[in-house]
Coordinates of C-alpha atoms and ligand atoms in Angstrom, one line a residue:
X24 CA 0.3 -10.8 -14.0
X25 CA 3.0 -12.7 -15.2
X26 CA 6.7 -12.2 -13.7
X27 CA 9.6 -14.1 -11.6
X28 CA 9.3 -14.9 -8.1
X29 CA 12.1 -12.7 -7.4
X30 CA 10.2 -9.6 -8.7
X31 CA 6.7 -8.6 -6.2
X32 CA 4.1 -6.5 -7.9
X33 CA 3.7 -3.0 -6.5
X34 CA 0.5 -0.8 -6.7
X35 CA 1.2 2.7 -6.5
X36 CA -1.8 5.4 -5.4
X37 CA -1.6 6.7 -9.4
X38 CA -1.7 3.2 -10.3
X39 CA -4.9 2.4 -7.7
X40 CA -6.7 5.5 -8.8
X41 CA -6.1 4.5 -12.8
X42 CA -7.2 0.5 -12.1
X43 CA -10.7 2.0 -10.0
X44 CA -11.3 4.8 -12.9
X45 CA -10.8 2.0 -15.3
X46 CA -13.4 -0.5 -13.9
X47 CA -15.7 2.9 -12.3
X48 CA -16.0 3.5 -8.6
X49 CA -19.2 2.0 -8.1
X50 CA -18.4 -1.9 -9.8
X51 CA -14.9 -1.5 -7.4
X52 CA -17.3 -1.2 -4.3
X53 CA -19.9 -3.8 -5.6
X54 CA -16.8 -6.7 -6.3
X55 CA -15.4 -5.4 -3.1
X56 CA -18.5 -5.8 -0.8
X57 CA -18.7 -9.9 -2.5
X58 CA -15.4 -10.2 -1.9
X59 CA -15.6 -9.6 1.9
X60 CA -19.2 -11.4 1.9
X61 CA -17.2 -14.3 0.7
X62 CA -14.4 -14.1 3.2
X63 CA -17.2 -13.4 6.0
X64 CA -18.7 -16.7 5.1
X65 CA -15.4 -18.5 6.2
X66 CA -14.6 -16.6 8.6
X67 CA -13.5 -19.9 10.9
X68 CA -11.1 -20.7 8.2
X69 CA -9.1 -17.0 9.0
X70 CA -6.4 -17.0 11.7
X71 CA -7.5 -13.8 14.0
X72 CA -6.1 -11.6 16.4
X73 CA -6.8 -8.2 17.7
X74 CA -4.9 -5.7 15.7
X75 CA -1.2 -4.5 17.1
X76 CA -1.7 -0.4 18.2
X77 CA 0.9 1.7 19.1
X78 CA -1.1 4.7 20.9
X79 CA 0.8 8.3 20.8
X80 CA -0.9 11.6 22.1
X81 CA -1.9 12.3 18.7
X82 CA -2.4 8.8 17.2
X83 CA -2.2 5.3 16.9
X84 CA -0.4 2.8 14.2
X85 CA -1.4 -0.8 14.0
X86 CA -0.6 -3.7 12.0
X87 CA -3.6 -5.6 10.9
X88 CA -2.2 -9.7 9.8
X89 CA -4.4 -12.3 9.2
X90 CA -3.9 -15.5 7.1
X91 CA -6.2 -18.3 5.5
X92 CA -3.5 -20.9 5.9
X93 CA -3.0 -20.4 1.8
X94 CA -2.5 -16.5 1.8
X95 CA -1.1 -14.4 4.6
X96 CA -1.9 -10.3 4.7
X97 CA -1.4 -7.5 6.6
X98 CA -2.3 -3.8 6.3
X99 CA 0.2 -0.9 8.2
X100 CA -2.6 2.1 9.2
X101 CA -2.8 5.0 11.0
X102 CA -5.2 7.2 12.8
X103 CA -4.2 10.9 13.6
X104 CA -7.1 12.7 13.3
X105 CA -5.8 16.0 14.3
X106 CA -3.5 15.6 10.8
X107 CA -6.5 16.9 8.6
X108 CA -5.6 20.0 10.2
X109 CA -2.3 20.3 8.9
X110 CA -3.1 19.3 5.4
X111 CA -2.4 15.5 6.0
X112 CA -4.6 12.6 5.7
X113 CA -5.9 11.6 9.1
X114 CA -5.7 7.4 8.1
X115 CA -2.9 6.5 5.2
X116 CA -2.3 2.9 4.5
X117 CA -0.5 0.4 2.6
X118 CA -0.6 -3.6 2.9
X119 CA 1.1 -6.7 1.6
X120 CA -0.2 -10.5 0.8
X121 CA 2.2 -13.2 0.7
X122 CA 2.1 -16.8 -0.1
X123 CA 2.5 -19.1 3.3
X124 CA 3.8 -21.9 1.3
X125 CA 7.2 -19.9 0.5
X126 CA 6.6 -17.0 2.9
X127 CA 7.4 -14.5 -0.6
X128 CA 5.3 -11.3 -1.0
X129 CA 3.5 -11.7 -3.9
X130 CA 1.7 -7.8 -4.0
X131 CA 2.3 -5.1 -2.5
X132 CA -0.1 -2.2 -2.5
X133 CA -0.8 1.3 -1.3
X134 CA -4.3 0.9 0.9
X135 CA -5.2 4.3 1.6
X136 CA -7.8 4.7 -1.0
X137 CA -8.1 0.7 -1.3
X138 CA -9.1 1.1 2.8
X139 CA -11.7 4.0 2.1
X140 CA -13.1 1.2 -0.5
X141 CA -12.6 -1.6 1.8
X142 CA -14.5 0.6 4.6
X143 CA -17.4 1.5 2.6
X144 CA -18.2 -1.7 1.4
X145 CA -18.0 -3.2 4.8
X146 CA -20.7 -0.4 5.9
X147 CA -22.6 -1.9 2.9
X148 CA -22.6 -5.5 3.6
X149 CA -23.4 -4.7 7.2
X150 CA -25.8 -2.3 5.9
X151 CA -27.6 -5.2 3.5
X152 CA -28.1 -7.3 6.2
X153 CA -29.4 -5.4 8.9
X154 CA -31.3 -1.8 8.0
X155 CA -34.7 -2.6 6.8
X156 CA -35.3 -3.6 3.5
X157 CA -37.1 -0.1 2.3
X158 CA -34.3 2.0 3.5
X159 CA -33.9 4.9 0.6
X160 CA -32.5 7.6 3.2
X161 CA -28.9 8.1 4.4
X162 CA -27.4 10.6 7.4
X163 CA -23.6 11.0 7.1
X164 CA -22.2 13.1 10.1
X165 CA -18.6 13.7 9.0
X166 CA -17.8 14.3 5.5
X167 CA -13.6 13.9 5.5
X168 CA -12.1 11.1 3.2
X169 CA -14.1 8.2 3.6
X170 CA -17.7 10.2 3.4
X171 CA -17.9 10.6 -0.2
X172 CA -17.5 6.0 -0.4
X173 CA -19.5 5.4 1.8
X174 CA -22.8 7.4 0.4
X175 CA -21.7 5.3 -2.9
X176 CA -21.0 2.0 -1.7
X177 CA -24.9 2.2 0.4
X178 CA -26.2 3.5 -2.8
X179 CA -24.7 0.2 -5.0
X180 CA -25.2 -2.2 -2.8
X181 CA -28.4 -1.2 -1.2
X182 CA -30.4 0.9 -2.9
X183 CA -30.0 4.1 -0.8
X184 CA -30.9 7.3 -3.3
X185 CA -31.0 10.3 -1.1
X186 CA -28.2 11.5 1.0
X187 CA -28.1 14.2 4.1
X188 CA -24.7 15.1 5.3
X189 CA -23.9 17.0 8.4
X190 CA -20.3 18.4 8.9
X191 CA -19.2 20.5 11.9
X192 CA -17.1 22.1 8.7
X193 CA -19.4 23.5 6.4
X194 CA -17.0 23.0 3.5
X195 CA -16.5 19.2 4.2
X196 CA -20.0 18.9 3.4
X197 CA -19.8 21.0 0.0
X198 CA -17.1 19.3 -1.0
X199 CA -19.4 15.8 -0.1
X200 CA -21.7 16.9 -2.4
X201 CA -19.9 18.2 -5.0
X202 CA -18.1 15.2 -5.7
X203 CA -21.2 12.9 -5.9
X204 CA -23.1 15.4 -8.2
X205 CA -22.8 12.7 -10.8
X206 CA -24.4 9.7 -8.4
X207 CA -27.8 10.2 -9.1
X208 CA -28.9 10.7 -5.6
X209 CA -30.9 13.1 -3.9
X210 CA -28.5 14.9 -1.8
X211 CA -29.0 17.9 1.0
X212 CA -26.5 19.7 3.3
X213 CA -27.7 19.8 6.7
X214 CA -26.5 22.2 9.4
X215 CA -26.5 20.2 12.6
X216 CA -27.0 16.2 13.0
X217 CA -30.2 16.5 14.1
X218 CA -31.4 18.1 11.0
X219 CA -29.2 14.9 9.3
X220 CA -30.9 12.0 11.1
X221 CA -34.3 13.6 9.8
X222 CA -36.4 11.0 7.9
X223 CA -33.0 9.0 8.0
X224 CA -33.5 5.0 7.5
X225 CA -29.5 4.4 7.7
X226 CA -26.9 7.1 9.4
X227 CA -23.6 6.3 9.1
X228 CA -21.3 8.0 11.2
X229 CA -17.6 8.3 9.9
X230 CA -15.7 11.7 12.2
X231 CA -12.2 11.8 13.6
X232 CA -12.2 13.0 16.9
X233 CA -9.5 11.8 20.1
X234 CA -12.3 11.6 22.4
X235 CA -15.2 10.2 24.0
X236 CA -17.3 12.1 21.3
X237 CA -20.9 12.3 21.4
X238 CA -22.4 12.8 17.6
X239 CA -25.3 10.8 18.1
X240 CA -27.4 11.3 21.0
X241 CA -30.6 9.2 22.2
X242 CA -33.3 11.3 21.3
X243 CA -31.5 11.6 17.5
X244 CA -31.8 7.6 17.1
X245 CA -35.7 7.2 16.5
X246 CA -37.3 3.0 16.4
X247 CA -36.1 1.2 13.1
X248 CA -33.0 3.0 12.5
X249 CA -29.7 1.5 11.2
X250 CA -26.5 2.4 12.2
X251 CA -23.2 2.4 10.3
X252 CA -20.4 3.6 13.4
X253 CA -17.3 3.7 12.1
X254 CA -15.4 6.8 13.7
X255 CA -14.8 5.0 16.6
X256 CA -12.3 3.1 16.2
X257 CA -9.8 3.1 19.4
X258 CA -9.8 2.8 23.3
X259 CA -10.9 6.4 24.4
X260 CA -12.7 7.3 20.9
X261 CA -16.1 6.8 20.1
X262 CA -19.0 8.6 18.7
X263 CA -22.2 7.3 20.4
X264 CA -24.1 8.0 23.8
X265 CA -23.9 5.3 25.3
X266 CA -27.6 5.2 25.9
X267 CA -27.8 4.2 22.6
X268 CA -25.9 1.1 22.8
X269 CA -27.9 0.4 25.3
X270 CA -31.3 0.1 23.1
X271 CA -29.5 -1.1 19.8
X272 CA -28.7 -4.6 18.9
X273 CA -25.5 -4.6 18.3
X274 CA -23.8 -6.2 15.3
X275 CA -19.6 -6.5 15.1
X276 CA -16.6 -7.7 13.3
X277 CA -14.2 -9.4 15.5
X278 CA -15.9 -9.0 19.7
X279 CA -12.5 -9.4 21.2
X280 CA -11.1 -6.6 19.2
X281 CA -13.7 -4.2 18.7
X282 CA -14.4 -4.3 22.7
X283 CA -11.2 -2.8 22.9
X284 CA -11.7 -0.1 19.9
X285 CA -15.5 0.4 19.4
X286 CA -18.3 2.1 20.6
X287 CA -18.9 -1.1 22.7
X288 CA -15.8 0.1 25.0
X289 CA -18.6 1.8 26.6
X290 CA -19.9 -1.0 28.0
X291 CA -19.8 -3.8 30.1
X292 CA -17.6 -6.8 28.6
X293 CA -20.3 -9.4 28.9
X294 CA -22.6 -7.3 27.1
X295 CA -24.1 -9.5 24.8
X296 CA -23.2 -8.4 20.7
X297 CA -23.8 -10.3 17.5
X298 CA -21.1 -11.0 15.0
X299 CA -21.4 -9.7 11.4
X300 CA -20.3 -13.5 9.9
X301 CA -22.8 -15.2 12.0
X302 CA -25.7 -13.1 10.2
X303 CA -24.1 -13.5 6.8
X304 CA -24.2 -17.6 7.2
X305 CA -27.4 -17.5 9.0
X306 CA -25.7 -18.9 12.5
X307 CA -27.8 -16.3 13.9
X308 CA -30.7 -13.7 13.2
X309 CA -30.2 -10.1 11.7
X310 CA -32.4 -7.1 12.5
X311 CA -35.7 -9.3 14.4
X312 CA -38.5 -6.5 13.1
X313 CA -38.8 -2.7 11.8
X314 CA -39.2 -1.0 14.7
X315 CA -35.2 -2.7 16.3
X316 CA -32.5 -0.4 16.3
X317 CA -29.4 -2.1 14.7
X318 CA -25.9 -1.2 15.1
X319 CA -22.8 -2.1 13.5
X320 CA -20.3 -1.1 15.6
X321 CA -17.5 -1.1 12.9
X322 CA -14.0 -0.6 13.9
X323 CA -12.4 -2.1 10.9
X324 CA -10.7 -5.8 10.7
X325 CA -7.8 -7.6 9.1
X326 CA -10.3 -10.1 7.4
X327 CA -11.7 -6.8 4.9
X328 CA -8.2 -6.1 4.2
X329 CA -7.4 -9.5 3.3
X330 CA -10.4 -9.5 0.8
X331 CA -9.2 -6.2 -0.2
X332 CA -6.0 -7.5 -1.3
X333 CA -7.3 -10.2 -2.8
X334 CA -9.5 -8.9 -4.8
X335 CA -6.6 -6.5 -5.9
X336 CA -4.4 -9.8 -7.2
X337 CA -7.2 -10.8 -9.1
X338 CA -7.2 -7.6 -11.0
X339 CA -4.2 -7.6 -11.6
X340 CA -4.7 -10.6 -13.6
X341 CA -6.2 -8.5 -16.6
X342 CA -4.7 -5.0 -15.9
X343 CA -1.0 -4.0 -16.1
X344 CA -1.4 -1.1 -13.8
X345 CA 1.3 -2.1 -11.2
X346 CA 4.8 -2.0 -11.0
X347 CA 7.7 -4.9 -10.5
X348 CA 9.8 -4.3 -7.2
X349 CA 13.1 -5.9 -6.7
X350 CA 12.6 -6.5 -2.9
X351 CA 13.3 -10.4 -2.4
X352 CA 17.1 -11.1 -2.4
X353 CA 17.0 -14.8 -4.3
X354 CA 20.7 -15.6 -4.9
X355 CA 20.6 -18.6 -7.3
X356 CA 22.3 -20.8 -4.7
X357 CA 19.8 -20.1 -1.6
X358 CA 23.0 -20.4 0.9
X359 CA 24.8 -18.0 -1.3
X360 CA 23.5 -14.7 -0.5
X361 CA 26.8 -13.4 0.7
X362 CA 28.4 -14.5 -2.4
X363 CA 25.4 -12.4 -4.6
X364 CA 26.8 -9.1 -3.2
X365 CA 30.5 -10.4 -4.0
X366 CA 29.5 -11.0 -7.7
X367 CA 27.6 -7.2 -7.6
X368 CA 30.3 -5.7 -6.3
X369 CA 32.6 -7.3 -9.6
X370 CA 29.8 -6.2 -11.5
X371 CA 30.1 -2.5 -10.6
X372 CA 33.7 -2.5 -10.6
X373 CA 33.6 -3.9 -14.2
X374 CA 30.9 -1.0 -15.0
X375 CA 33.2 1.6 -14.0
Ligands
LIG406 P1 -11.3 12.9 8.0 O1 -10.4 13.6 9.0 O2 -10.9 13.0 6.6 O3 -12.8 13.4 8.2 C1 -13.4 13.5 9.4 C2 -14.5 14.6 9.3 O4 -15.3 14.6 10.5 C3 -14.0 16.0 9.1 O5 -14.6 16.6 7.9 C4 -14.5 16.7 10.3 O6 -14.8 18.1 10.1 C5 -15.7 15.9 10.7 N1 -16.1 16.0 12.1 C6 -15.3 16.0 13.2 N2 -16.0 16.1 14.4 C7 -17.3 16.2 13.9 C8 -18.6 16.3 14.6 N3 -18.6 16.5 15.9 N4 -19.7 16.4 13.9 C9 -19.7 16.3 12.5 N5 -18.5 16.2 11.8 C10 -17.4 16.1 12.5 O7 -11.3 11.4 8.4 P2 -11.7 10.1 7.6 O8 -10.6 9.5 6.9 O9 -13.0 10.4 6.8 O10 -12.1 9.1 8.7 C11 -13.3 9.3 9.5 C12 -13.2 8.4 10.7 O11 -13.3 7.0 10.3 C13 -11.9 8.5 11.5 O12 -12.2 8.5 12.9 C14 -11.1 7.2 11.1 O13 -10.3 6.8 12.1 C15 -12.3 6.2 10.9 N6 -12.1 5.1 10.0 C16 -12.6 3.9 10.4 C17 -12.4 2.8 9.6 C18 -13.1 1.5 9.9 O14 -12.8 0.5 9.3 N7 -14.0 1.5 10.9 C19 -11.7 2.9 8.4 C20 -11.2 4.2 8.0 C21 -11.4 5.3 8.9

């Protein structure tokens, strides 16, 4: 990457789709999943706050910032889940990083597919650390946009070969399927969850639903079981009984934010949870013996975006799939920015 301080890079979605073809799918989700390890592992080092929602009837858009006192990000997502329906994409994305020396952008980058990657390879790191080591089996319930990376990112990262997907649309799950015909993994379409959760080691559940939603139920969740929830995701939307909560130990991101979004919500706010980074660095214990029921109650935090775009600027580095955007207005005499338009405006009139 080599250009002026007044020009930002810009990854487009062609140009996202061309850099993961390039370096395959599955190498994106493995360097993604050690990029967010890495950032988990200084997690005290990140400046954190719960992420800033606008709610709507139909949806919510947040801003996700975070900074590492050297680099500053922030993602701009949305949740509508009732947009599949009208042939939209239920979460789009995009998210910038910037230096906090100068304050200048220094990428900017669409983040719907890089959040689907980002996702995934949270599930898998969570996933690595807490389901028991000779997990082979994964449920999905909800095959929409992120199903398809997170069955690949489990597979990459930890070894899961067969996959059973449940989909209250029977050609969500096809469509599941179809696309990871060339993974290598066992794969079945199931027609309710329970049929899903059979011989599961792992489920992960990823639907979009506005409601207090109830995809897994107690009886489904048998001893030893490791849950992925990531569906749930704001106040008033969640995907598990509570009774589960209630017998899991329960693994999160950031507690004061996921409280607010997760399947947690449910419950008491002393309710005692585990954080993810604390596993990672050994501050505390992981899953305590194969017959727990682990939950990562994942809602999604600014700290796996920030990897996310970090990772991206190292890329960059070696590929040349990204654009130059003129958005920083640098006038050669800082003061002078009045003066810049003046001199365009001659400019023009002398083009004419
Ligand atoms: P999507 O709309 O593309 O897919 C959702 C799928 O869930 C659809 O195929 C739908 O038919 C299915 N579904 C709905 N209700 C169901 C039910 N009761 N049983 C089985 N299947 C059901 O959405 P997506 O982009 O794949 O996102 C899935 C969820 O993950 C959303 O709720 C989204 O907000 C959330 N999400 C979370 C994170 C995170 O970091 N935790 C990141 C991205 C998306």
């Amino acid at each position: 990457m080599d250009h002026g301080i007044n020009t930002v890079p810009f990854v487009s979605v062609e140009n996202m789709m061309r850099l993961v073809i390039e370096l395959g799918m599955e190498t994106a989700l493995y360097e993604l999943t050690e990029y967010i390890d890495e950032d988990f592992r200084r997690w005290p080092s990140f400046d954190k706050t719960p992420r800033v929602a606008s709610h709507s009837t139909d949806g919510v858009i947040e801003l996700m910032p975070t900074s590492d006192g050297i680099d500053y990000g922030f993602k701009y997502v949305n949740g509508h889940p009732k947009n599949m329906k009208d042939g939209l994409q239920t979460v789009t994305a995009f998210g910038l990083l910037a230096d906090v020396n100068t304050g200048y952008p220094v990428l900017l980058t669409e983040m719907t597919i890089l959040t689907a990657l980002r996702t995934a390879a949270t599930s898998a790191l969570a996933t690595k650390f807490l389901a028991r080591k000779d997990s082979r089996t994964l449920a999905l319930i909800g095959a929409g946009a992120q199903s398809e990376f997170q069955a690949l990112a489990l597979k990459t990262v930890c070894g899961i070969d067969r996959l059973r997907v449940f989909d209250i649309d029977p050609a969500a799950s096809r469509k599941c399927i179809a696309n990871l015909s060339q993974s290598g993994m066992e794969m079945k379409i199931c027609s309710s969850g329970h049929e899903a959760l059979e011989g599961a080691d792992v489920v992960t559940t990823c639907t979009a639903d506005k409601q207090y939603a109830t995809i897994l139920t107690d009886n489904m969740v048998g001893n030893g079981l490791h849950i992925n929830a990531i569906g749930g995701d704001c106040p008033g939307k969640t995907e598990l009984h509570k009774d589960i909560l209630l017998r899991s130990e329960i693994f999160v991101e950031y507690p004061e934010q996921t409280r607010i979004e997760g399947e947690i919500q449910q419950l008491d706010a002393e309710h005692p949870v585990k954080e993810l980074w604390e596993v990672i660095t050994g501050r505390t214990t992981g899953r305590e013996n194969d017959r727990q029921i682990t939950l990562f109650d994942g809602v999604g935090f600014a700290v796996e975006d920030f990897s996310a775009l970090r990772w991206l600027r190292d890329k960059l580095k070696t590929s040349s799939r990204y654009d130059l955007l003129d958005i920083i207005a640098d006038p050669d005499d800082p003061r002078d920015l009045f003066g810049m338009i003046q001199r365009e405006k001659l400019r023009m009139k002398n083009l004419d």
